[in-house]
Every structure is written in C-alpha cells, then in structure tokens.
PDB file of C-alpha atoms in Angstrom:
ATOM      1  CA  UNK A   1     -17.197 -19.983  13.439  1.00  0.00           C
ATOM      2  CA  UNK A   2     -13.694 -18.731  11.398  1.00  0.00           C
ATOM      3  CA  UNK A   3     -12.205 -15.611  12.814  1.00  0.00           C
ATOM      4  CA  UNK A   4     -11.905 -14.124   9.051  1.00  0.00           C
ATOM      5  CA  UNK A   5     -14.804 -13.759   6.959  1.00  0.00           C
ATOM      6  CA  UNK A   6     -14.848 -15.951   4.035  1.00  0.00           C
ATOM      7  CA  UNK A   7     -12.177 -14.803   1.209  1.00  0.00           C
ATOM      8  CA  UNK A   8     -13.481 -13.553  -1.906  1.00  0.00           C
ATOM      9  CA  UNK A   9     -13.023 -14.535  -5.147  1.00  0.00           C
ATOM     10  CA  UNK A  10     -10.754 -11.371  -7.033  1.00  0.00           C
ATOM     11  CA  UNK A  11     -13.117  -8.872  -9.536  1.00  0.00           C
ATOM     12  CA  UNK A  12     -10.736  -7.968 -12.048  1.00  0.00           C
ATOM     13  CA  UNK A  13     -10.083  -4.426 -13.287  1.00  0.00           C
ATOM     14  CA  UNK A  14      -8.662  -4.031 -16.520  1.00  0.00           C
ATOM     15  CA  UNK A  15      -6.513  -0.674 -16.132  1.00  0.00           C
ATOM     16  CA  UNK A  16      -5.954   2.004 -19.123  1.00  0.00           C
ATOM     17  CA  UNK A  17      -2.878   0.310 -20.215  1.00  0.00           C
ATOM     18  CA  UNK A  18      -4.325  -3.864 -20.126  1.00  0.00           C
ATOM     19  CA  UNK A  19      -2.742  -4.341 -17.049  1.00  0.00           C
ATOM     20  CA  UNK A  20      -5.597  -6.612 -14.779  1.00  0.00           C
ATOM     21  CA  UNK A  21      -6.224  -5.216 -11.106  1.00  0.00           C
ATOM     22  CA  UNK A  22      -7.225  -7.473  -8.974  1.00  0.00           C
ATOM     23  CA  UNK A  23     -10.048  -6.540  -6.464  1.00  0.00           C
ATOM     24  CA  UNK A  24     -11.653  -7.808  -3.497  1.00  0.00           C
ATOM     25  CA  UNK A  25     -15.139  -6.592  -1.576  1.00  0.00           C
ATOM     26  CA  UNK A  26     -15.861  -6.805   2.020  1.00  0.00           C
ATOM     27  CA  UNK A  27     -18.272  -5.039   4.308  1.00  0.00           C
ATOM     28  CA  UNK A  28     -21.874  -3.292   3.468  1.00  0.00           C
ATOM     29  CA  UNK A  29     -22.441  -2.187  -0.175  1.00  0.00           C
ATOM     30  CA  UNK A  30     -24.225   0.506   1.007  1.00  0.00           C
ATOM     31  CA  UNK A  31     -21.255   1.591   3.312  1.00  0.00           C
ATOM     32  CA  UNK A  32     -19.168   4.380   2.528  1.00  0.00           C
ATOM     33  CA  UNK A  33     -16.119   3.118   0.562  1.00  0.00           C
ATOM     34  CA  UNK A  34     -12.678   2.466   2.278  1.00  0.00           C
ATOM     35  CA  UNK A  35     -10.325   1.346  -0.446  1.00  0.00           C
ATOM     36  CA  UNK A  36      -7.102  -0.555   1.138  1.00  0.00           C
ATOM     37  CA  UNK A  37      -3.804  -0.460  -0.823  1.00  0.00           C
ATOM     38  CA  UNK A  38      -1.041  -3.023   0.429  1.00  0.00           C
ATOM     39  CA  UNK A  39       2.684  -2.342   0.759  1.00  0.00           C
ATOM     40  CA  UNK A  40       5.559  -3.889  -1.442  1.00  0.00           C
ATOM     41  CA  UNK A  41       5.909  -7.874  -2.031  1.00  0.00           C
ATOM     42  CA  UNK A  42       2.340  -7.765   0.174  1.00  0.00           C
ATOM     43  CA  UNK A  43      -1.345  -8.082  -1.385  1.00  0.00           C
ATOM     44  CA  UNK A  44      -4.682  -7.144  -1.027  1.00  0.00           C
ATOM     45  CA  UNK A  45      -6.020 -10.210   1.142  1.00  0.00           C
ATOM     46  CA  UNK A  46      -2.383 -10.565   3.321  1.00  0.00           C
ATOM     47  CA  UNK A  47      -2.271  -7.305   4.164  1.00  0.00           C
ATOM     48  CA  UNK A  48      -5.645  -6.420   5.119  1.00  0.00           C
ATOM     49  CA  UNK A  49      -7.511  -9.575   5.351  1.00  0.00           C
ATOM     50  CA  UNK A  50      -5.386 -11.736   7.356  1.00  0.00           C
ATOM     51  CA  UNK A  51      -4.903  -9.065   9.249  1.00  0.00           C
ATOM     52  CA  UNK A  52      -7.983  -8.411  10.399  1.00  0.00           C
ATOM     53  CA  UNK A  53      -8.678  -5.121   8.737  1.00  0.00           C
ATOM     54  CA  UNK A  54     -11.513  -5.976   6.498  1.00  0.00           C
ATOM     55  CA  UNK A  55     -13.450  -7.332   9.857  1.00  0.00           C
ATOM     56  CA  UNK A  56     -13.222  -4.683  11.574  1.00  0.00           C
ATOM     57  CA  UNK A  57     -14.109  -1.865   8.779  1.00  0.00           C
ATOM     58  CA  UNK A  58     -16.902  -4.187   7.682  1.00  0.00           C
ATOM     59  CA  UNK A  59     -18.644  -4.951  11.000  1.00  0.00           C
ATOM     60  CA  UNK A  60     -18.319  -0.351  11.301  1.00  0.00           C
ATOM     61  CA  UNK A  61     -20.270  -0.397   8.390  1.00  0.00           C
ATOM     62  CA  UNK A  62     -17.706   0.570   5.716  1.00  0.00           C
ATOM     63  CA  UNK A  63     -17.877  -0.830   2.225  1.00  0.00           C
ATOM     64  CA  UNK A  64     -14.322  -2.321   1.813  1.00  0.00           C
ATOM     65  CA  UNK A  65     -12.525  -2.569  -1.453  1.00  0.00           C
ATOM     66  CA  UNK A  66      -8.879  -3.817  -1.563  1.00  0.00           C
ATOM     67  CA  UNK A  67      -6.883  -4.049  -4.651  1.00  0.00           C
ATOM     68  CA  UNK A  68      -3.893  -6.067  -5.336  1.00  0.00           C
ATOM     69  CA  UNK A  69      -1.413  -3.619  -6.926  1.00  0.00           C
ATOM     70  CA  UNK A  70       0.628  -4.625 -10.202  1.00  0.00           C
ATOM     71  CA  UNK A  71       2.657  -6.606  -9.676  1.00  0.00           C
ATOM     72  CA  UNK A  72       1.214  -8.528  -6.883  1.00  0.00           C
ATOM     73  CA  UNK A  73      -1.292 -11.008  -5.884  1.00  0.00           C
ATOM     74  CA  UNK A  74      -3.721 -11.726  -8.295  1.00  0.00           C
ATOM     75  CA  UNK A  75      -3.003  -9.058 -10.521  1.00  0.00           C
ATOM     76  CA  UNK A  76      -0.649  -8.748 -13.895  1.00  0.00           C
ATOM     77  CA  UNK A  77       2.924  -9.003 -13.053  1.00  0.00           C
ATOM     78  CA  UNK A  78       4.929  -7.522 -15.863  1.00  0.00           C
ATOM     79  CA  UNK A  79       8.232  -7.917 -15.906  1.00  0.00           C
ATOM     80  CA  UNK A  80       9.467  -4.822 -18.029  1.00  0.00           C
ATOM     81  CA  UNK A  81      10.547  -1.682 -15.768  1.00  0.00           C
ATOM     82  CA  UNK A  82       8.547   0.694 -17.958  1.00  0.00           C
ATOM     83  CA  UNK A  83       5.472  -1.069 -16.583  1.00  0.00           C
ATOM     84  CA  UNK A  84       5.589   0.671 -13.278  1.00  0.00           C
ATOM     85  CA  UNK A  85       5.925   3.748 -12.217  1.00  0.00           C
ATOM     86  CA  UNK A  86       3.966   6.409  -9.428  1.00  0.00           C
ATOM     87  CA  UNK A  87       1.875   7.778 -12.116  1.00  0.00           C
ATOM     88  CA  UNK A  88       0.245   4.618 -13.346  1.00  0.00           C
ATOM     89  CA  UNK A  89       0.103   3.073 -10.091  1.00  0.00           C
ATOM     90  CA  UNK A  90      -2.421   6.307  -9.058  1.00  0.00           C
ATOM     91  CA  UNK A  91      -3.909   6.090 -12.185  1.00  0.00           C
ATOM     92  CA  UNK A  92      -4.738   1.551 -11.357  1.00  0.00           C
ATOM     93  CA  UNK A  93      -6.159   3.272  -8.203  1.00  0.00           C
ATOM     94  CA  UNK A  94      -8.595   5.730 -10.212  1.00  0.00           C
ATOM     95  CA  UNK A  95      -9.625   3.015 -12.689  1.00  0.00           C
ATOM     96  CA  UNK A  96     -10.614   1.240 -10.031  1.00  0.00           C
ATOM     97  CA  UNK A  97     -12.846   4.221  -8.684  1.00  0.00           C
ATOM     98  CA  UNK A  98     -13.942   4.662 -11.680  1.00  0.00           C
ATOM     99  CA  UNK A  99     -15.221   0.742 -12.438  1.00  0.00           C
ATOM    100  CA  UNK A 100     -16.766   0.655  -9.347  1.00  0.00           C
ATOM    101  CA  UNK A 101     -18.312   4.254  -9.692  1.00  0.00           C
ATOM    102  CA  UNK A 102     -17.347   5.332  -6.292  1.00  0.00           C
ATOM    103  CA  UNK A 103     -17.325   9.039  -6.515  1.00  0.00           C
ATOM    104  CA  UNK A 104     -15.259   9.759  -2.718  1.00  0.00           C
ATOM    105  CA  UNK A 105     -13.517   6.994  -0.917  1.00  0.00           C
ATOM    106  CA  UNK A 106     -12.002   6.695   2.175  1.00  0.00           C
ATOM    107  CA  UNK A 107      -7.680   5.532   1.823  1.00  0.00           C
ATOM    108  CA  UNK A 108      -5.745   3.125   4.074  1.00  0.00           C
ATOM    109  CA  UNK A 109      -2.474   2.238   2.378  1.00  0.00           C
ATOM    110  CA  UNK A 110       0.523   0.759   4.524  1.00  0.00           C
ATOM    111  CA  UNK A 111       3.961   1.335   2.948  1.00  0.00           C
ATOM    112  CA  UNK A 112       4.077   1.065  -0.819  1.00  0.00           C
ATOM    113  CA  UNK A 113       0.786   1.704  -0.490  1.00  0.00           C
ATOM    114  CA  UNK A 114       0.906   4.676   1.547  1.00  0.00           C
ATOM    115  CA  UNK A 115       3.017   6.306  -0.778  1.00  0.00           C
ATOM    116  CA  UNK A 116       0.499   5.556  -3.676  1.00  0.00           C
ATOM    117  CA  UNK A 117      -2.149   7.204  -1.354  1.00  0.00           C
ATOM    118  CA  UNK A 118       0.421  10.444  -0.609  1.00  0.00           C
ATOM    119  CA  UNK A 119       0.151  11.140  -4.692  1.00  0.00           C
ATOM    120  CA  UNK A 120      -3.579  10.320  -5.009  1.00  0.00           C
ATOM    121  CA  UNK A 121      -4.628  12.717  -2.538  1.00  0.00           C
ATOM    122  CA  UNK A 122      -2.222  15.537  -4.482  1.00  0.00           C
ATOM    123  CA  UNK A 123      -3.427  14.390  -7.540  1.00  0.00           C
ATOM    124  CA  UNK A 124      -6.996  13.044  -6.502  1.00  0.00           C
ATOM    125  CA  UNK A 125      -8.272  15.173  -4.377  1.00  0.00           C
ATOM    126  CA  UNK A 126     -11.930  15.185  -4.956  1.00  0.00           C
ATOM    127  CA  UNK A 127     -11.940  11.919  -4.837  1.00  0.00           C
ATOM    128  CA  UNK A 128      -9.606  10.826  -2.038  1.00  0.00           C
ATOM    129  CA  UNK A 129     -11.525  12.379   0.929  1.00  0.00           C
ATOM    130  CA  UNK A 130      -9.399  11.277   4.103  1.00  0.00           C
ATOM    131  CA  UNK A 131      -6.373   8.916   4.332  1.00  0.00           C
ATOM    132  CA  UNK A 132      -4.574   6.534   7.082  1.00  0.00           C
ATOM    133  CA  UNK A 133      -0.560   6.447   5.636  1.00  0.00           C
ATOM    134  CA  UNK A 134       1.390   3.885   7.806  1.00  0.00           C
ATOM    135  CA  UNK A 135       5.175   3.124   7.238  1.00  0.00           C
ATOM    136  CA  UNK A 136       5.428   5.994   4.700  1.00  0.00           C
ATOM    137  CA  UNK A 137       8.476   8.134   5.191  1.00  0.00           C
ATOM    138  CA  UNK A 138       9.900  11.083   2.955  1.00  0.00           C
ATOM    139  CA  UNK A 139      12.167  10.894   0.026  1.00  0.00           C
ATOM    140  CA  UNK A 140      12.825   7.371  -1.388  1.00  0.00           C
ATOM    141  CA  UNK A 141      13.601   4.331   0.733  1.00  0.00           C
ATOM    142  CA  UNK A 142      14.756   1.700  -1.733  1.00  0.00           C
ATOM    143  CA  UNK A 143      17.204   4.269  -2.930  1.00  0.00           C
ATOM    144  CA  UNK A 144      19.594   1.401  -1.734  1.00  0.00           C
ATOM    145  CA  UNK A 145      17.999  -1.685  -3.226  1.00  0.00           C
ATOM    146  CA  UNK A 146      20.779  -3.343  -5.184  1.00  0.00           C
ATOM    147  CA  UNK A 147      19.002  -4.125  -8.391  1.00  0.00           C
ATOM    148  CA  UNK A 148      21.908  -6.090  -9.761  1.00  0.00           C
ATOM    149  CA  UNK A 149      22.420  -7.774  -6.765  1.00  0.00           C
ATOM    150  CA  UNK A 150      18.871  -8.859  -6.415  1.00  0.00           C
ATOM    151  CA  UNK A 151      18.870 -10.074 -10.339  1.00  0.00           C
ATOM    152  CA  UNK A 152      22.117 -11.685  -9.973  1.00  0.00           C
ATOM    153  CA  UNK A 153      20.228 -13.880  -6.435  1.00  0.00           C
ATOM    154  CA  UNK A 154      17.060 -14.680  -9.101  1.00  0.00           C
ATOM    155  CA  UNK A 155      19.725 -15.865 -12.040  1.00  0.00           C
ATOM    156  CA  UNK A 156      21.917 -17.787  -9.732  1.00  0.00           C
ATOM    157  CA  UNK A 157      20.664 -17.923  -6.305  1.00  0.00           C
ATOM    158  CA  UNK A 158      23.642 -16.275  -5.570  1.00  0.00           C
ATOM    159  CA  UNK A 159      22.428 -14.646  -1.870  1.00  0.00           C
ATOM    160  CA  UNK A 160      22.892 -10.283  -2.080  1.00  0.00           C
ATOM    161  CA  UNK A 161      25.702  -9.035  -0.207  1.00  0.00           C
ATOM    162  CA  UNK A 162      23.759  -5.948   0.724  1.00  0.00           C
ATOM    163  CA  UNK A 163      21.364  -6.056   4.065  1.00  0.00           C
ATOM    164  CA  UNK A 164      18.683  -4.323   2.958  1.00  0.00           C
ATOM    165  CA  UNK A 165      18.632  -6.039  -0.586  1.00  0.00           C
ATOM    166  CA  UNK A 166      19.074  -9.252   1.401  1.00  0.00           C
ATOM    167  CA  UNK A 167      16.319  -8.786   3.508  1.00  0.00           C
ATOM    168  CA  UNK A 168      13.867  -7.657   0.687  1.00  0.00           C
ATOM    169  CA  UNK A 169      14.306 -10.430  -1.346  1.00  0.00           C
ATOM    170  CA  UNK A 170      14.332 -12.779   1.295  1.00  0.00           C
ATOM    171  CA  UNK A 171      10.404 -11.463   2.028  1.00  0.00           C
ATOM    172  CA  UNK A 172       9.154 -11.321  -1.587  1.00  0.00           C
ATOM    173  CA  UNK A 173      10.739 -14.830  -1.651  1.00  0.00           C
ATOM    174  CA  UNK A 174       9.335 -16.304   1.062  1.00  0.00           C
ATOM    175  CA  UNK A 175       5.478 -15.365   0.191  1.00  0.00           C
ATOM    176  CA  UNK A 176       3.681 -17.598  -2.289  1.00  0.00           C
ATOM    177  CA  UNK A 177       3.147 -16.335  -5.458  1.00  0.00           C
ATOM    178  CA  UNK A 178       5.184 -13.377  -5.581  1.00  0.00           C
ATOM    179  CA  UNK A 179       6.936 -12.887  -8.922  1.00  0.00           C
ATOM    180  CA  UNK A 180      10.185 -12.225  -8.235  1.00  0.00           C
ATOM    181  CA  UNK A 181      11.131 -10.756 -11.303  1.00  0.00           C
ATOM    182  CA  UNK A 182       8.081  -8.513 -11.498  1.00  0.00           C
ATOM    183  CA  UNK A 183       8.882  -7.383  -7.997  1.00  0.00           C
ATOM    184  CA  UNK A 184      12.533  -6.463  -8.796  1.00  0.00           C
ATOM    185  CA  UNK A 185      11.307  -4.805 -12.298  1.00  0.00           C
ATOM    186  CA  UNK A 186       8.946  -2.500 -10.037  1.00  0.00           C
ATOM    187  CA  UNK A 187      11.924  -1.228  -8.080  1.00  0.00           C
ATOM    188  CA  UNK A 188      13.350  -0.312 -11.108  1.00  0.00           C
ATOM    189  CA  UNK A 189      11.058   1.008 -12.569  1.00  0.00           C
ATOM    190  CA  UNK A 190       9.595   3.400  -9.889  1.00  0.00           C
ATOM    191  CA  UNK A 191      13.457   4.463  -8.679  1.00  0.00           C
ATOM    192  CA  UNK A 192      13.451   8.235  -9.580  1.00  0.00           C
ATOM    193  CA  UNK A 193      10.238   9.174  -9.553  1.00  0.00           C
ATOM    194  CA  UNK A 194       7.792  11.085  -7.375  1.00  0.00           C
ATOM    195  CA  UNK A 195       8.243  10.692  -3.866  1.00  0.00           C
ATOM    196  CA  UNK A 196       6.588  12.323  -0.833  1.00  0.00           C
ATOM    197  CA  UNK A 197       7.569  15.808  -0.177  1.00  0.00           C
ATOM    198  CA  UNK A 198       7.172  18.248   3.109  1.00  0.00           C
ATOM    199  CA  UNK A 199       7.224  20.828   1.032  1.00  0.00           C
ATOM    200  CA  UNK A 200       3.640  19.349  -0.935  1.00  0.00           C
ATOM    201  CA  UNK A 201       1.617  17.548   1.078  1.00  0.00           C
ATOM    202  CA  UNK A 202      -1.786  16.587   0.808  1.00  0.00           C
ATOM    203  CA  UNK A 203      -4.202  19.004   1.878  1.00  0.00           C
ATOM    204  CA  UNK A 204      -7.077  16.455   3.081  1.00  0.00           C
ATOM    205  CA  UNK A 205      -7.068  14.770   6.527  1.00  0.00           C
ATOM    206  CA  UNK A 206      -4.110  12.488   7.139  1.00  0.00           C
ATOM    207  CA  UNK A 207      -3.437  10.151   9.466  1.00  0.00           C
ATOM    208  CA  UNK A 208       0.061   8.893   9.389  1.00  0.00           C
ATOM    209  CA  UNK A 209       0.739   6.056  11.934  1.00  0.00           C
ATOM    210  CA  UNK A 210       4.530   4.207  11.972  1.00  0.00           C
ATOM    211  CA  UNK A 211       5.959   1.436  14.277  1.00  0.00           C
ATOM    212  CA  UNK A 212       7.821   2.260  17.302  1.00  0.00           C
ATOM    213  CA  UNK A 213      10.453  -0.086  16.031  1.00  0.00           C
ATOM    214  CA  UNK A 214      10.623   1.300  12.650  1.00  0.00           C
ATOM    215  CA  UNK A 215      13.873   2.627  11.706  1.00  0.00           C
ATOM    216  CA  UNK A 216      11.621   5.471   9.487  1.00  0.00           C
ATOM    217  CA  UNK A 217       9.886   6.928  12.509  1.00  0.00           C
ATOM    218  CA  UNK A 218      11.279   9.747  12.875  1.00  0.00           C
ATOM    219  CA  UNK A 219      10.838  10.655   9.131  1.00  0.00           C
ATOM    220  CA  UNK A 220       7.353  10.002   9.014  1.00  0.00           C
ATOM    221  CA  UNK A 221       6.881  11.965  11.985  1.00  0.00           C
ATOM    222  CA  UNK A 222       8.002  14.738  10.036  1.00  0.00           C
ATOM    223  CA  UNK A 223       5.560  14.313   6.839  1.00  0.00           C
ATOM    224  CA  UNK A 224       2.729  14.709   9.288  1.00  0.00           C
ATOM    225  CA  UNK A 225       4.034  17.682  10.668  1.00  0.00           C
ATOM    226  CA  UNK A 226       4.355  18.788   7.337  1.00  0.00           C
ATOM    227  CA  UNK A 227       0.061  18.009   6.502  1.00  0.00           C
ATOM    228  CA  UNK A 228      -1.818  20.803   7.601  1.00  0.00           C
ATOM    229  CA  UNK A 229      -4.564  18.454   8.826  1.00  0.00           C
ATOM    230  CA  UNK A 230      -2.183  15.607   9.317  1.00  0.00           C
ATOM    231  CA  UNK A 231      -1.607  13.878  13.301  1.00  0.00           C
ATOM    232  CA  UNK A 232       0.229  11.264  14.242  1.00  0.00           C
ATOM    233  CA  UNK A 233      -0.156   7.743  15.957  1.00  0.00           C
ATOM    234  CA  UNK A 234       3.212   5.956  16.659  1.00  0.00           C
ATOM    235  CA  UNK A 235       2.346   1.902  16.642  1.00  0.00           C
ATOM    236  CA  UNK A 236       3.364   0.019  20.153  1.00  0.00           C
ATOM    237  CA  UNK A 237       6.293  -2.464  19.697  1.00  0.00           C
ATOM    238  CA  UNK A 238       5.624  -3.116  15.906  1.00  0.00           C
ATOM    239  CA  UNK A 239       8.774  -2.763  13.135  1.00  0.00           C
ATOM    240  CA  UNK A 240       8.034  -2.059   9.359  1.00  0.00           C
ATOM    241  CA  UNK A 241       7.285  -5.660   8.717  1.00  0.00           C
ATOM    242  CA  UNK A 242       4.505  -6.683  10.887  1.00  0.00           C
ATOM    243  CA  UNK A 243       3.184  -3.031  12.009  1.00  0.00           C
ATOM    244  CA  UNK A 244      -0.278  -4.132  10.358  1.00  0.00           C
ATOM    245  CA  UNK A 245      -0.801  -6.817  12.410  1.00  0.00           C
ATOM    246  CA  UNK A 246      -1.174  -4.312  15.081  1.00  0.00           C
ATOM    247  CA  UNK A 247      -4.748  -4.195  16.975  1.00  0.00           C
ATOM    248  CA  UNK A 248      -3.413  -0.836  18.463  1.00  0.00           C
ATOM    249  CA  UNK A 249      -2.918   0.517  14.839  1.00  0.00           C
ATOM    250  CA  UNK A 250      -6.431  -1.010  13.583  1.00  0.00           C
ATOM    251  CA  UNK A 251      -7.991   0.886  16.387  1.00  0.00           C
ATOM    252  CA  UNK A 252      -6.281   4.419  15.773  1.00  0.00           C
ATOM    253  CA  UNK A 253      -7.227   4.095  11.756  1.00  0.00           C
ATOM    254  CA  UNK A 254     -10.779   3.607  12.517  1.00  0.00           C
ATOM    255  CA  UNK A 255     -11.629   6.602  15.011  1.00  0.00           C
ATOM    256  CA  UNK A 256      -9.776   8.421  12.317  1.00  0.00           C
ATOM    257  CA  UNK A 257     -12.175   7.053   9.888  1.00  0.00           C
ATOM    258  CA  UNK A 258     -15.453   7.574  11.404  1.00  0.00           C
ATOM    259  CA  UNK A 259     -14.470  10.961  12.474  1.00  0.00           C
ATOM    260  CA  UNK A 260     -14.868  11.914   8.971  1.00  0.00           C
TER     261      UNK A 260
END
C-alpha cells in the first residue's frame, strides 16, 4: 500500500493573461476547499504532496487544490520579467477560484507562497477565509539575489560569488524541471513590488509558523504580532529549506484549520 496517494494528472487553468496554471485535486469534493501554494523553485506536488500534506488534509475531509505557480512545475514558464509580478500572481490564484467556482477557501502557502497568500487575503478577503503563512518574513528577502550573477552561472556556468545567490541557484538547479531562466526572470520581475507590511496586515485568521533554524524567525514573529487574529507556531529543528517536511508543522496547520 504506497504511503502517498496516487499523483494526479495537472487540470490546467488558463489565467487572464494565457499564462497555463497548473492544478492538482486531492481529498473529498465535497470538502471544504484548502488551496496550497508552494514556495520559490518548489511546486505544487513537491511541496505538498511529497510532503505529506495532501494526506493528511484529505483523510480530515478537506477538498485539496494545489496549484503550480508560474513559473514552476507544470505550469507556463515565461522567461520575460514583465511576466511576473505580486499582482498577477494573486490574480493566477483568483482565476483559479474562479474556474473551480469555489466561493471561500481555506490558504496554506509556504514561502513564496506565503507571501502570495499575505496579498490575497488584503486583496481577497471574501474569498480567502483563514490562512497558514510559513517561512514568510517582512519586507523583501531576495533583495540580495544577484541577478547578474545568477544569469552570468546559466550563460557560462560560471558558479555566483554571492552565498545567497549561490545557494538559490544551486536549489532551482538541482530539482528536475525547473526553468532556470524563468526562475531568475521571476526574481526580477517581482523585485520592487508589494511586500508584506506590519503596518497592513490581513485582517482574517493567520497562522504564521517558521523554522527554529530559520534565519527569518524573528521577522516573522513580528508579522504575526502585527495580525490582529494572527498566532504563532515556531517549527522544531527545521531551516527554510525543509521546514515543510515537518510532521510538527503539518499538525499545527491543521488544528488551525478545523478550528475555523
């Protein structure tokens, strides 16, 4: 008997702009939706499937969507800049609502997907009813990605001199069928732009959950403070990388969940 249940084949969205969104459904069609958004150079089924998420939200009775975000997975991977930004990431997420004609959902995002789910609950608010945000801190974090340097390593191979470029492309790198270029292009292109703020948070419940390794902890401890219906969990012994792996963090997300 496999540990996972079976993978599904993607349902494709086509957003407002032609870009194709890659889905995948879990769980009870009946349920109440949870929709899962993954973090950067990640994707709907490594994130949460592999993981173990979409078991465990689908034997509580959830119905689970999880979307592979431009960019990644099984979804359109442009490779212009102008292709990504905060506002048409939300917007992928509401076209997806929309398709599906879920009215209120549920929101686990983890990262680059946890900011995405910051701005849809300010911007979505009827429709995003109660989110788990893990690894999301404030302001921007790949204020230091060295685009040049990371375009110089895909024209050359040349390896980035900078740490945190390094170790970024290293992981987009290493995890088949990432589009490098796309992947750089989405830095680029979302450098700038809205980013969460203490001073406007999302009004609905929020749970915000961060590894105790994470060199953001701190930072996301003070968004949540920020939330007036926000709390905390801090994730045992996990970094930024493999915090949603955690069993620990699984467990917090879904009394959060059910509460509702």
């Amino acid at each position: 008997m496999p540990l996972l249940p079976e993978s599904p084949d993607p349902r494709f969205v086509l957003a407002r702009d032609n870009i194709r969104i890659a889905t995948y459904e879990f769980g009870d069609p009946a349920g109440q939706p949870v929709v899962l958004v993954h973090g950067f150079a990640s994707g709907g089924l490594l994130n949460w499937h592999q993981a173990g998420w979409t078991r465990v939200l689908g034997r509580a009775g959830f119905r689970v969507l999880a979307i592979d975000q431009r960019g990644h997975g099984a979804s359109s991977k442009p490779h212009s800049p102008e292709a990504y930004s905060m506002p048409l990431l939300v917007d992928d997420l509401l076209d997806v609502l929309d398709t599906f004609l879920i009215d209120e959902a549920l929101f686990v995002g983890y990262s680059l997907g946890a900011r995405v789910g910051w701005q849809a609950s300010l911007d979505l608010p009827h429709r995003i009813t109660r989110a788990v945000l893990g690894g999301i801190p404030d302001g921007d974090p790949l204020t230091r990605f060295r685009i040049d340097e990371a375009r110089e390593c895909l024209e050359t191979g040349a390896a980035p001199t900078d740490k945190l470029t390094a170790a970024y492309v290293s992981m987009a790198s290493g995890i088949r069928g990432n589009d490098l270029e796309a992947l750089i292009s989405l830095v680029e292109g979302m450098r700038g732009g809205a980013q969460p703020d203490p001073e406007n948070p999302p009004q609905q419940p929020v749970l915000f959950a961060t590894g105790s390794e994470d060199a953001i902890l701190e930072k996301s401890r003070t968004l949540a403070a920020s939330a007036p219906n926000g709390t905390f969990f801090e994730i045992p012994d996990r970094n930024h990388f493999n915090a949603p792996t955690s069993k620990d963090f699984r467990s917090a997300a879904l009394a959060f969940l059910t509460a509702s």
